[in-house]
XYZ file of N, CA and C in Angstrom:
429
model
N 0.631 -1.096 0.181
C 0.025 0.015 -0.056
C 1.044 1.243 0.015
N 0.230 2.408 -1.006
C 1.398 3.283 -0.498
C 0.893 4.443 0.434
N 1.690 5.177 0.745
C 1.813 6.473 1.891
C 0.067 6.888 1.508
N -0.147 7.223 0.572
C -1.088 8.188 -0.167
C -2.343 7.298 -0.005
N -2.382 6.155 -0.146
C -3.396 5.041 0.119
C -3.659 5.212 1.434
N -2.664 4.761 2.382
C -2.747 4.700 4.239
C -3.587 6.228 4.633
N -2.590 7.242 4.080
C -3.176 8.464 4.718
C -4.793 8.590 4.392
N -5.085 8.457 3.425
C -6.659 8.284 2.577
C -7.452 7.590 3.609
N -7.137 6.299 3.807
C -7.793 5.448 4.901
C -7.960 6.115 6.210
N -6.676 6.588 6.719
C -6.835 7.119 8.159
C -7.544 8.372 8.091
N -7.240 9.366 7.184
C -8.577 10.743 7.064
C -9.824 9.917 7.014
N -10.228 9.126 6.451
C -11.871 8.617 6.334
C -12.393 8.484 7.564
N -11.228 7.423 8.345
C -11.450 6.639 9.360
C -11.616 7.723 10.646
N -11.088 9.001 10.670
C -10.883 9.849 11.632
C -12.055 10.888 11.321
N -12.439 10.856 9.909
C -13.974 12.079 9.845
C -15.054 11.728 10.825
N -15.934 13.176 11.045
C -16.866 12.697 11.614
C -18.059 13.358 11.184
N -18.915 12.542 11.274
C -19.183 11.494 11.938
C -18.812 10.037 11.401
N -18.464 9.191 12.407
C -17.745 7.615 12.454
C -18.325 7.183 11.029
N -17.499 6.624 10.267
C -17.808 5.883 9.034
C -17.522 4.512 8.780
N -18.437 3.685 8.668
C -17.975 2.107 8.634
C -17.216 1.511 7.541
N -16.325 0.634 7.858
C -15.406 0.215 6.784
C -15.693 0.130 5.662
N -17.066 -0.357 5.489
C -17.526 -0.941 3.887
C -17.282 0.689 3.117
N -17.804 1.617 3.839
C -18.054 2.996 3.297
C -16.714 3.474 3.024
N -15.986 3.494 4.016
C -14.552 3.644 3.350
C -13.655 2.856 2.674
N -14.220 1.423 1.973
C -13.684 1.070 1.228
C -14.041 1.284 -0.145
N -15.749 1.647 -0.013
C -16.005 2.028 -1.090
C -15.760 3.628 -1.855
N -15.397 4.485 -1.104
C -14.630 5.706 -1.367
C -13.063 5.436 -1.785
N -12.352 4.748 -1.197
C -10.812 4.212 -1.386
C -11.327 3.613 -3.094
N -12.327 2.981 -3.134
C -12.111 2.075 -4.579
C -12.636 3.413 -5.660
N -13.034 4.516 -5.670
C -13.221 5.614 -6.023
C -11.971 6.475 -6.281
N -11.610 6.633 -5.318
C -10.139 6.981 -5.269
C -9.064 6.433 -5.863
N -9.057 5.052 -5.781
C -8.209 4.294 -6.400
C -8.558 4.447 -8.002
N -9.617 4.728 -8.560
C -9.925 4.615 -9.912
C -9.749 6.023 -10.319
N -9.804 7.385 -9.622
C -9.308 8.265 -10.065
C -8.146 8.416 -10.428
N -7.292 7.750 -9.199
C -5.782 8.482 -9.100
C -4.638 7.410 -10.089
N -5.759 6.040 -10.195
C -4.699 5.333 -10.569
C -3.652 4.257 -9.762
N -3.804 4.549 -8.432
C -3.245 3.811 -6.816
C -3.962 2.492 -7.320
N -3.094 1.604 -6.653
C -3.470 0.159 -6.700
C -4.227 -0.075 -5.119
N -5.509 -0.941 -5.617
C -6.413 -0.763 -4.484
C -6.066 -1.935 -3.950
N -5.926 -1.570 -2.488
C -5.853 -2.999 -1.266
C -6.671 -3.780 -1.002
N -6.742 -4.812 -0.475
C -8.077 -5.772 -0.082
C -8.774 -4.859 1.199
N -9.747 -5.699 1.275
C -10.801 -5.159 2.540
C -10.186 -5.295 3.588
N -9.761 -6.563 4.030
C -8.816 -6.909 5.190
C -8.001 -6.140 5.467
N -7.101 -5.478 4.517
C -6.050 -4.660 4.497
C -6.300 -2.973 5.015
N -7.520 -2.719 4.303
C -8.302 -1.608 4.596
C -8.624 -1.613 6.187
N -8.954 -2.951 6.704
C -9.340 -3.184 7.819
C -8.557 -2.921 9.148
N -7.273 -3.571 9.016
C -5.983 -3.664 9.612
C -5.475 -1.944 9.826
N -5.722 -1.244 8.847
C -4.903 0.075 8.518
C -6.106 0.909 9.480
N -7.253 0.583 9.336
C -8.435 1.269 10.603
C -8.264 1.007 12.140
N -7.763 -0.403 11.888
C -8.081 -1.030 13.544
C -6.655 -0.632 14.183
N -5.464 -0.278 13.361
C -4.359 0.253 13.362
C -4.191 1.782 14.525
N -5.029 2.304 13.855
C -5.475 3.911 14.600
C -5.633 3.795 16.128
N -4.812 4.448 16.660
C -4.848 4.480 18.479
C -6.475 4.920 18.997
N -7.177 4.220 20.011
C -8.301 4.331 20.367
C -8.395 5.656 20.762
N -7.151 6.063 21.244
C -7.212 7.735 21.504
C -7.641 8.758 21.004
N -7.178 8.398 19.313
C -6.926 9.237 18.233
C -8.548 9.044 17.746
N -8.726 7.882 17.897
C -10.317 7.702 16.949
C -11.229 8.213 18.477
N -11.139 8.615 19.833
C -12.094 9.553 20.359
C -12.022 10.693 20.379
N -10.732 11.196 20.314
C -10.745 12.650 20.214
C -11.376 12.801 18.796
N -11.371 12.007 17.566
C -11.693 12.622 16.555
C -13.189 12.589 16.227
N -14.002 11.624 17.047
C -15.328 10.951 17.095
C -16.238 11.716 18.198
N -15.227 11.856 19.477
C -15.893 12.198 20.301
C -15.965 13.627 21.138
N -14.739 14.393 20.907
C -14.304 15.524 20.941
C -13.484 15.689 21.936
N -12.819 16.721 22.537
C -11.929 16.789 23.373
C -12.245 16.721 24.775
N -13.333 17.076 25.117
C -14.391 16.945 26.259
C -13.928 15.529 26.973
N -14.725 14.255 25.879
C -14.546 13.136 26.196
C -13.410 12.342 26.507
N -12.355 13.157 25.317
C -11.363 12.525 25.380
C -10.444 12.916 26.610
N -10.448 14.174 27.370
C -9.815 14.315 28.684
C -10.335 13.375 29.449
N -12.002 13.289 29.452
C -12.430 12.298 30.615
C -11.763 11.023 30.687
N -11.390 10.556 29.407
C -11.138 8.991 29.318
C -9.234 9.224 29.767
N -8.797 9.808 28.635
C -7.407 9.629 28.690
C -6.268 10.514 29.995
N -7.064 11.604 30.186
C -6.210 12.715 30.585
C -6.715 12.758 32.404
N -6.717 11.492 32.901
C -6.906 11.401 34.136
C -6.560 12.075 35.137
N -5.574 12.298 34.987
C -4.238 12.907 36.402
C -3.618 14.277 35.138
N -4.441 15.596 36.545
C -3.590 16.866 35.849
C -2.566 17.169 36.912
N -1.372 17.178 36.914
C -0.550 17.582 37.760
C -0.249 18.875 37.820
N -0.403 19.688 38.799
C -0.080 21.132 38.691
C 1.303 21.073 39.717
N 2.605 22.203 39.352
C 3.380 22.537 40.135
C 3.461 23.605 40.329
N 3.888 24.029 41.747
C 4.001 25.322 42.078
C 5.220 26.218 41.574
N 5.138 27.062 41.275
C 6.284 28.157 40.530
C 7.384 28.399 41.885
N 6.645 28.669 42.790
C 7.709 29.415 44.022
C 7.096 28.600 45.226
N 7.526 29.082 46.464
C 7.419 28.367 47.733
C 6.020 29.224 48.206
N 5.271 28.492 48.885
C 3.633 28.835 49.359
C 2.948 29.067 48.456
N 2.895 28.412 47.425
C 1.951 29.066 46.078
C 0.776 28.102 46.230
N 1.429 26.676 46.373
C 0.250 25.449 46.509
C 0.281 24.560 48.049
N -0.506 24.265 48.691
C -0.389 23.656 49.774
C -1.497 22.481 49.208
N -0.850 21.321 49.797
C -1.890 20.094 49.679
C -2.055 19.618 51.273
N -3.543 18.888 51.230
C -3.530 18.524 52.626
C -3.946 16.916 52.222
N -3.111 16.269 52.984
C -3.540 14.598 53.195
C -3.546 14.220 54.669
N -4.627 13.182 54.520
C -4.504 12.305 55.570
C -4.271 10.981 55.470
N -3.293 10.508 56.223
C -2.126 9.356 56.044
C -1.968 8.396 57.065
N -2.616 7.236 57.031
C -2.658 6.621 58.421
C -1.097 6.573 58.708
N -0.384 6.456 59.902
C 0.899 6.302 60.242
C 1.234 4.894 60.468
N 2.166 4.310 60.380
C 2.529 2.990 60.671
C 3.301 2.842 61.771
N 3.025 3.548 62.709
C 2.874 3.555 64.067
C 2.056 3.351 65.139
N 2.403 2.789 66.500
C 1.292 2.979 67.219
C 1.570 3.671 68.170
N 0.764 4.597 68.976
C 0.723 5.282 69.901
C -0.529 4.949 70.969
N 0.220 5.506 71.906
C -0.714 4.892 73.327
C -2.015 6.122 73.684
N -3.089 5.814 73.356
C -4.271 6.744 73.828
C -4.351 7.185 75.027
N -4.819 7.818 75.864
C -5.125 8.482 76.912
C -6.017 7.005 77.696
N -6.658 6.288 77.124
C -7.143 5.007 78.198
C -6.505 3.711 78.135
N -5.504 3.936 77.510
C -4.006 2.791 77.705
C -4.255 1.707 76.211
N -5.166 2.266 75.328
C -5.239 1.145 74.620
C -4.176 1.653 73.341
N -3.628 0.966 72.462
C -2.580 1.708 71.358
C -3.530 1.453 69.993
N -3.326 2.468 69.178
C -3.752 2.539 67.801
C -2.901 3.471 66.604
N -3.259 3.584 65.606
C -2.467 4.349 64.220
C -3.159 5.543 64.247
N -2.644 6.581 64.153
C -2.823 7.963 64.119
C -3.333 8.278 62.793
N -4.424 9.145 62.516
C -4.528 9.536 61.315
C -4.247 11.021 61.225
N -3.133 11.632 60.930
C -3.135 13.088 61.120
C -3.207 13.869 59.694
N -4.300 14.894 59.872
C -3.880 15.766 58.563
C -2.767 16.228 58.504
N -2.336 16.256 57.060
C -0.802 17.002 56.847
C -1.132 18.219 56.011
N -0.304 19.055 56.132
C -0.274 19.806 55.130
C 0.933 20.080 54.778
N 1.057 19.725 53.437
C 2.476 19.736 52.468
C 2.675 20.980 51.383
N 3.727 21.607 51.373
C 3.648 23.149 50.202
C 4.648 22.198 49.170
N 4.034 22.384 48.258
C 3.899 21.820 46.855
C 5.528 21.847 46.278
N 5.725 23.413 46.371
C 7.354 23.310 45.821
C 8.185 22.808 46.541
N 8.139 23.101 47.882
C 9.260 22.377 48.911
C 8.896 20.867 49.443
N 7.903 20.216 49.394
C 7.685 19.100 50.043
C 7.646 18.856 51.211
N 7.797 20.022 51.896
C 7.662 19.725 53.368
C 6.804 20.003 54.185
N 6.807 19.166 55.013
C 5.662 19.338 56.072
C 5.407 20.931 56.309
N 4.237 21.837 56.230
C 3.900 22.891 56.753
C 3.449 22.989 58.195
N 2.194 21.845 58.269
C 1.324 21.705 59.545
C 0.662 20.481 59.413
N 0.554 20.012 60.855
C -0.169 18.828 60.927
C -0.761 19.001 62.253
N -1.719 18.108 62.441
C -2.668 17.791 63.687
C -2.839 16.493 64.380
N -1.855 15.824 65.021
C -1.813 14.769 65.587
C -2.982 14.173 66.401
N -4.133 13.611 65.930
C -4.861 12.854 66.517
C -5.555 11.589 66.164
N -6.383 11.143 66.802
C -6.698 9.526 67.020
C -8.115 9.591 66.121
N -8.668 10.590 65.959
C -9.851 11.105 65.303
C -10.089 10.528 63.996
N -11.187 10.398 63.746
C -11.579 10.041 61.779
C -11.121 11.704 61.288
N -10.840 11.508 60.032
C -10.292 12.909 59.262
C -11.667 13.521 59.034
N -11.558 14.952 59.292
C -12.544 15.775 59.159
C -12.171 17.241 58.677
N -13.228 18.242 58.510
C -13.054 19.402 58.259
C -12.392 20.004 59.194
N -12.606 19.964 60.662
C -11.963 20.417 61.975
C -10.619 20.103 61.973
N -10.275 19.036 61.750
C -8.748 18.539 61.720
C -7.926 19.101 60.900
N -8.374 19.143 59.511
C -7.844 19.831 58.559
C -7.435 20.934 58.370
N -8.668 21.823 59.453
C -8.361 23.173 59.626
C -7.641 23.632 60.602
N -7.500 22.687 61.523
C -6.250 22.993 62.487
C -4.846 22.704 62.057
N -4.930 21.735 61.102
C -3.466 21.464 60.484
C -3.337 22.739 59.550
N -4.277 23.346 58.709
C -3.986 24.596 57.958
C -3.566 25.978 58.942
N -4.180 25.630 59.936
C -4.013 27.262 61.229
C -2.364 26.589 61.166
N -2.277 25.876 61.866
C -0.660 25.408 62.485
C 0.468 25.959 61.070
N 0.052 25.733 60.193
C 0.709 25.790 58.598
C 1.318 27.077 58.247
N -0.262 27.771 58.834
C -0.010 29.193 58.241
C 0.718 29.788 59.367
């Protein structure tokens, strides 16, 4: 198959609305008759269409919003300077601490981390479940 024919198949496959492979093959037959190109088999056309990445097909047929939802699941932000972005996290520590009643358990402190330097700006040590109150106390300590 020539590069021109492959580009024609890919271009037709990425058109909106989505075109069935039989229709792509019919249009390719017309193109080959007009230009004198050698007509590939239906199976060869099918293989070229199937080789197009799913992400590209989704972008072409469903649009950028659907593409972002399916393939850009993580958006990483990076701070340009210190204290520009802080992140709060509730991680269960891998240590056992003694509670006031004598039992031992693992604390789940909210931790405020500076995105630029990755240092801990504030925390609140407690055994209670994560909540807005605990996070705000850690944030207050960080400020």
